[in-house]
Amino acid sequence: MYRHLERRLADHIRDFLRRTYALDLPRIVIEQPPRVELGEYALPLAFDLAEKLRKPPRKIAEEIVSGIGAIEGFEKLELAGAGYINARVQREKFAASLAAGEAPHAAVPAGKILVEHSSINPNKAAHVGHLRNAILGDTFVRLLRFTRREVDIQNYIDNTGVQVADVIVGFLHLEKKSRTEIERLTSQPRFDYYCWDLYARASQWYAEDKQHLQVRYQVLHDIEEGGNETAVIADLISIAVLRRHLETMDRLDIEYDFLPRESEILHLHFWDAAFIKLKEAGVLTFENEGKNKGCWVMRRGGTSKDEATEGSEIPEVSEEDQKVIVRSNGTVGYVGKDIAYHMWKFGLLGKDFGYRKFYRYPNGHECWISTTVGALDHPHFGDVAEIYNVIDARQSEAQNSVIEALRALGHNEQADHYTHFSYEMVALTPRCAAELGYQLSEEDKARPYIEVSGRKGFGVKADDLIDTLIASARKEVDTRHPQLSDTERASIAEQIAVGALRYFMLKFTKSSVIAFDFKEALSFEGETGPYAQYAVVRATNIFRKGGFDPDDFGRDLARYVASADLSNFLTGEANNDFWELWLASSKTSYVIDQCIATTEPAHLAKHVFQLAQLFNTFYHRHPILTETDEKRKMFLLATVAVVRRELLRLLAVMGITAPPVM
């Protein structure tokens, strides 16, 4: 509701400026006043118009306030300070619409959105860093789908890279295992844990003698070439580990639609098709001398030869300004394959994958995987309008190179709709690392966080983290609710643990390094998932104790609270604390739009915490079930119902459910 009225206000302001000053402003800045006493919206536009109109900001603001006329849903506009305009809504109508759950829909842009996230190398168990990627990506999908956008979820699988090669080296050269023995191991529970340790051992083996790296290079060559025993083993290992990754993410209610694999990008000659286009457009040039002799390179900034002004001399490009795409030995770098893959995503390549069903989720959803030749009756993937790639900040240069290549090929619209959803790493607090059994030096204990390293075998496996959180939550649930069945307590502990983990990963801005800590994540106080869940449980309990079904009550609030009562209890300065809670509850769509526009889900977590805080203050300040004034009591219950409904909606977008008890 808040978002809807904001758009209406912006439209009226824009129309007034066009009629009165012949100004066309496509974007009207509307802010939120710091206190509800100042109104619901604030407009600073008079300050921006002062120079254009050659008038003082306050004079412009006076003209707007006096001349704009009535706006549906608004009580009035007011002049404030040196030129601010504050807008006040009609609280009664606003609250009635919110109580009824009215949500006027904005137009939905055409075209499908592709969100790629997780992209874990299928060589070992997923770790805590992968969880941040997956939770960010999954939440962004939920944000987009809340706004009714069509979204495909893809999880890119690099099954031909050096990480997979290192595990194969471990199996074949350190453990001397045969293909049959490896295949038998892949069927064992948590095979990904076995590979975790083996990967670290292989890394140590390379460190002992650099000549051992020649074995890695040969294995890599065999995997990329395909059609040999090593490639078959690589497929066995990567498929088995991939299944474990999907099982791990499913514990957090994270699903995928399609798993494109690098092996198919190679074997279906995606790069060959892209290479031809890049050469023909002059995006890639062959170097005959210098450090990059024998390589195909792309100019940094993406400038192609064709973009030089006709008749002008093509400027020389230093070796430092060149990005090597194809090495002198003919192998294609990561960026080259990524350019080809993203051309497919946008429907620009003229090629497609084969597809087959790979993983069926408990809810029946099918996840598909790429093949060279597959089923004909598959969903249509690729050919999308927008792309969001959830990849950590260290990949910024590679992501920028893909965007530059698209621009150099003339695909500016696609480049404009390609977003690198960047985030920073996840580490551990020293306390968390110690709780997981790692031996820390005194120097380590004094650090703000401990970095993890898969190659060194130091880190937190995702399943271990989830298991530990569930076990910790279970102790609390067992103590508080011994009367519940074992199954009920296990389910509640899992909901609390998953909520704690997801909220913890989302509450930090993407540019923040996270130092994960069990105690902080599971706390029932402060900015945590359990705190928000507890607010919902508290609201639900109010209805149960009062003899009401909370969902039924919330579906038809008009049956319990008359419009006149909303006016009585929400208008006037004496009722600003009530109004602040209703206003905060109205901002679900506003906050979600903000998260999408900024690719920052932390805004959502912050809003959930603030709404839960306001509700808990309200709960302690106003006795509800003991209220003797029946109209006031129904109003208080209506307030609880609205807050509960919005918290549930917001938490669902975060992938968090509220248990029956805490």
PDB file of N, CA and C in Angstrom, residues 560-595:
ATOM      1  N   TYR A 560     -14.528  -7.442  12.141  1.00  0.00           N
ATOM      2  CA  TYR A 560     -14.245  -7.194  13.558  1.00  0.00           C
ATOM      3  C   TYR A 560     -14.020  -5.717  13.879  1.00  0.00           C
ATOM      4  N   VAL A 561     -13.512  -4.959  12.898  1.00  0.00           N
ATOM      5  CA  VAL A 561     -13.161  -3.558  13.159  1.00  0.00           C
ATOM      6  C   VAL A 561     -13.820  -2.671  12.108  1.00  0.00           C
ATOM      7  N   ALA A 562     -14.663  -1.751  12.562  1.00  0.00           N
ATOM      8  CA  ALA A 562     -15.326  -0.820  11.654  1.00  0.00           C
ATOM      9  C   ALA A 562     -14.350   0.253  11.193  1.00  0.00           C
ATOM     10  N   SER A 563     -14.644   0.818  10.030  1.00  0.00           N
ATOM     11  CA  SER A 563     -13.791   1.867   9.482  1.00  0.00           C
ATOM     12  C   SER A 563     -13.681   3.048  10.438  1.00  0.00           C
ATOM     13  N   ALA A 564     -14.784   3.380  11.096  1.00  0.00           N
ATOM     14  CA  ALA A 564     -14.776   4.503  12.035  1.00  0.00           C
ATOM     15  C   ALA A 564     -13.834   4.241  13.202  1.00  0.00           C
ATOM     16  N   ASP A 565     -13.737   2.970  13.613  1.00  0.00           N
ATOM     17  CA  ASP A 565     -12.840   2.629  14.723  1.00  0.00           C
ATOM     18  C   ASP A 565     -11.380   2.761  14.302  1.00  0.00           C
ATOM     19  N   LEU A 566     -11.088   2.411  13.049  1.00  0.00           N
ATOM     20  CA  LEU A 566      -9.728   2.615  12.546  1.00  0.00           C
ATOM     21  C   LEU A 566      -9.363   4.088  12.622  1.00  0.00           C
ATOM     22  N   SER A 567     -10.309   4.925  12.257  1.00  0.00           N
ATOM     23  CA  SER A 567     -10.069   6.360  12.315  1.00  0.00           C
ATOM     24  C   SER A 567      -9.836   6.822  13.752  1.00  0.00           C
ATOM     25  N   ASN A 568     -10.671   6.341  14.676  1.00  0.00           N
ATOM     26  CA  ASN A 568     -10.562   6.762  16.074  1.00  0.00           C
ATOM     27  C   ASN A 568      -9.233   6.387  16.699  1.00  0.00           C
ATOM     28  N   PHE A 569      -8.745   5.183  16.369  1.00  0.00           N
ATOM     29  CA  PHE A 569      -7.543   4.678  17.034  1.00  0.00           C
ATOM     30  C   PHE A 569      -6.241   4.992  16.294  1.00  0.00           C
ATOM     31  N   LEU A 570      -6.331   5.520  15.071  1.00  0.00           N
ATOM     32  CA  LEU A 570      -5.112   5.760  14.296  1.00  0.00           C
ATOM     33  C   LEU A 570      -4.830   7.229  14.021  1.00  0.00           C
ATOM     34  N   THR A 571      -5.835   8.090  14.171  1.00  0.00           N
ATOM     35  CA  THR A 571      -5.605   9.498  13.869  1.00  0.00           C
ATOM     36  C   THR A 571      -5.248  10.279  15.134  1.00  0.00           C
ATOM     37  N   GLY A 572      -4.562  11.374  14.924  1.00  0.00           N
ATOM     38  CA  GLY A 572      -4.159  12.211  16.045  1.00  0.00           C
ATOM     39  C   GLY A 572      -2.799  11.820  16.594  1.00  0.00           C
ATOM     40  N   GLU A 573      -2.087  12.786  17.154  1.00  0.00           N
ATOM     41  CA  GLU A 573      -0.736  12.544  17.663  1.00  0.00           C
ATOM     42  C   GLU A 573      -0.711  11.518  18.788  1.00  0.00           C
ATOM     43  N   ALA A 574      -1.797  11.433  19.551  1.00  0.00           N
ATOM     44  CA  ALA A 574      -1.835  10.483  20.666  1.00  0.00           C
ATOM     45  C   ALA A 574      -1.756   9.042  20.189  1.00  0.00           C
ATOM     46  N   ASN A 575      -2.110   8.808  18.934  1.00  0.00           N
ATOM     47  CA  ASN A 575      -2.119   7.444  18.394  1.00  0.00           C
ATOM     48  C   ASN A 575      -0.965   7.183  17.425  1.00  0.00           C
ATOM     49  N   ASN A 576       0.057   8.027  17.478  1.00  0.00           N
ATOM     50  CA  ASN A 576       1.166   7.865  16.533  1.00  0.00           C
ATOM     51  C   ASN A 576       1.914   6.547  16.714  1.00  0.00           C
ATOM     52  N   ASP A 577       1.936   6.004  17.938  1.00  0.00           N
ATOM     53  CA  ASP A 577       2.643   4.726  18.115  1.00  0.00           C
ATOM     54  C   ASP A 577       1.899   3.611  17.389  1.00  0.00           C
ATOM     55  N   PHE A 578       0.554   3.626  17.424  1.00  0.00           N
ATOM     56  CA  PHE A 578      -0.220   2.660  16.643  1.00  0.00           C
ATOM     57  C   PHE A 578       0.026   2.867  15.145  1.00  0.00           C
ATOM     58  N   TRP A 579      -0.036   4.128  14.734  1.00  0.00           N
ATOM     59  CA  TRP A 579       0.101   4.429  13.317  1.00  0.00           C
ATOM     60  C   TRP A 579       1.483   4.028  12.787  1.00  0.00           C
ATOM     61  N   GLU A 580       2.509   4.216  13.596  1.00  0.00           N
ATOM     62  CA  GLU A 580       3.862   3.835  13.178  1.00  0.00           C
ATOM     63  C   GLU A 580       3.941   2.344  12.870  1.00  0.00           C
ATOM     64  N   LEU A 581       3.252   1.529  13.667  1.00  0.00           N
ATOM     65  CA  LEU A 581       3.254   0.085  13.445  1.00  0.00           C
ATOM     66  C   LEU A 581       2.478  -0.280  12.183  1.00  0.00           C
ATOM     67  N   TRP A 582       1.326   0.340  11.971  1.00  0.00           N
ATOM     68  CA  TRP A 582       0.553   0.086  10.756  1.00  0.00           C
ATOM     69  C   TRP A 582       1.320   0.561   9.525  1.00  0.00           C
ATOM     70  N   LEU A 583       1.950   1.703   9.620  1.00  0.00           N
ATOM     71  CA  LEU A 583       2.705   2.236   8.488  1.00  0.00           C
ATOM     72  C   LEU A 583       3.875   1.320   8.134  1.00  0.00           C
ATOM     73  N   ALA A 584       4.593   0.847   9.152  1.00  0.00           N
ATOM     74  CA  ALA A 584       5.705  -0.076   8.899  1.00  0.00           C
ATOM     75  C   ALA A 584       5.204  -1.364   8.245  1.00  0.00           C
ATOM     76  N   SER A 585       4.019  -1.814   8.652  1.00  0.00           N
ATOM     77  CA  SER A 585       3.442  -3.040   8.081  1.00  0.00           C
ATOM     78  C   SER A 585       3.045  -2.867   6.627  1.00  0.00           C
ATOM     79  N   SER A 586       2.856  -1.627   6.207  1.00  0.00           N
ATOM     80  CA  SER A 586       2.405  -1.363   4.831  1.00  0.00           C
ATOM     81  C   SER A 586       3.549  -1.357   3.824  1.00  0.00           C
ATOM     82  N   LYS A 587       4.799  -1.461   4.300  1.00  0.00           N
ATOM     83  CA  LYS A 587       5.952  -1.216   3.431  1.00  0.00           C
ATOM     84  C   LYS A 587       6.561  -2.473   2.815  1.00  0.00           C
ATOM     85  N   THR A 588       5.843  -3.583   2.847  1.00  0.00           N
ATOM     86  CA  THR A 588       6.392  -4.829   2.300  1.00  0.00           C
ATOM     87  C   THR A 588       6.828  -4.659   0.849  1.00  0.00           C
ATOM     88  N   SER A 589       5.922  -4.205  -0.012  1.00  0.00           N
ATOM     89  CA  SER A 589       6.263  -4.049  -1.437  1.00  0.00           C
ATOM     90  C   SER A 589       7.321  -2.979  -1.644  1.00  0.00           C
ATOM     91  N   TYR A 590       7.251  -1.921  -0.856  1.00  0.00           N
ATOM     92  CA  TYR A 590       8.234  -0.839  -0.962  1.00  0.00           C
ATOM     93  C   TYR A 590       9.643  -1.370  -0.688  1.00  0.00           C
ATOM     94  N   VAL A 591       9.802  -2.139   0.385  1.00  0.00           N
ATOM     95  CA  VAL A 591      11.120  -2.656   0.758  1.00  0.00           C
ATOM     96  C   VAL A 591      11.597  -3.684  -0.265  1.00  0.00           C
ATOM     97  N   ILE A 592      10.684  -4.504  -0.755  1.00  0.00           N
ATOM     98  CA  ILE A 592      11.071  -5.511  -1.749  1.00  0.00           C
ATOM     99  C   ILE A 592      11.539  -4.842  -3.036  1.00  0.00           C
ATOM    100  N   ASP A 593      10.842  -3.810  -3.479  1.00  0.00           N
ATOM    101  CA  ASP A 593      11.293  -3.067  -4.662  1.00  0.00           C
ATOM    102  C   ASP A 593      12.666  -2.448  -4.427  1.00  0.00           C
ATOM    103  N   GLN A 594      12.890  -1.952  -3.217  1.00  0.00           N
ATOM    104  CA  GLN A 594      14.188  -1.367  -2.867  1.00  0.00           C
ATOM    105  C   GLN A 594      15.290  -2.420  -2.935  1.00  0.00           C
ATOM    106  N   CYS A 595      15.006  -3.612  -2.425  1.00  0.00           N
ATOM    107  CA  CYS A 595      15.995  -4.708  -2.460  1.00  0.00           C
ATOM    108  C   CYS A 595      16.363  -5.074  -3.895  1.00  0.00           C
TER     109      CYS A 595
END
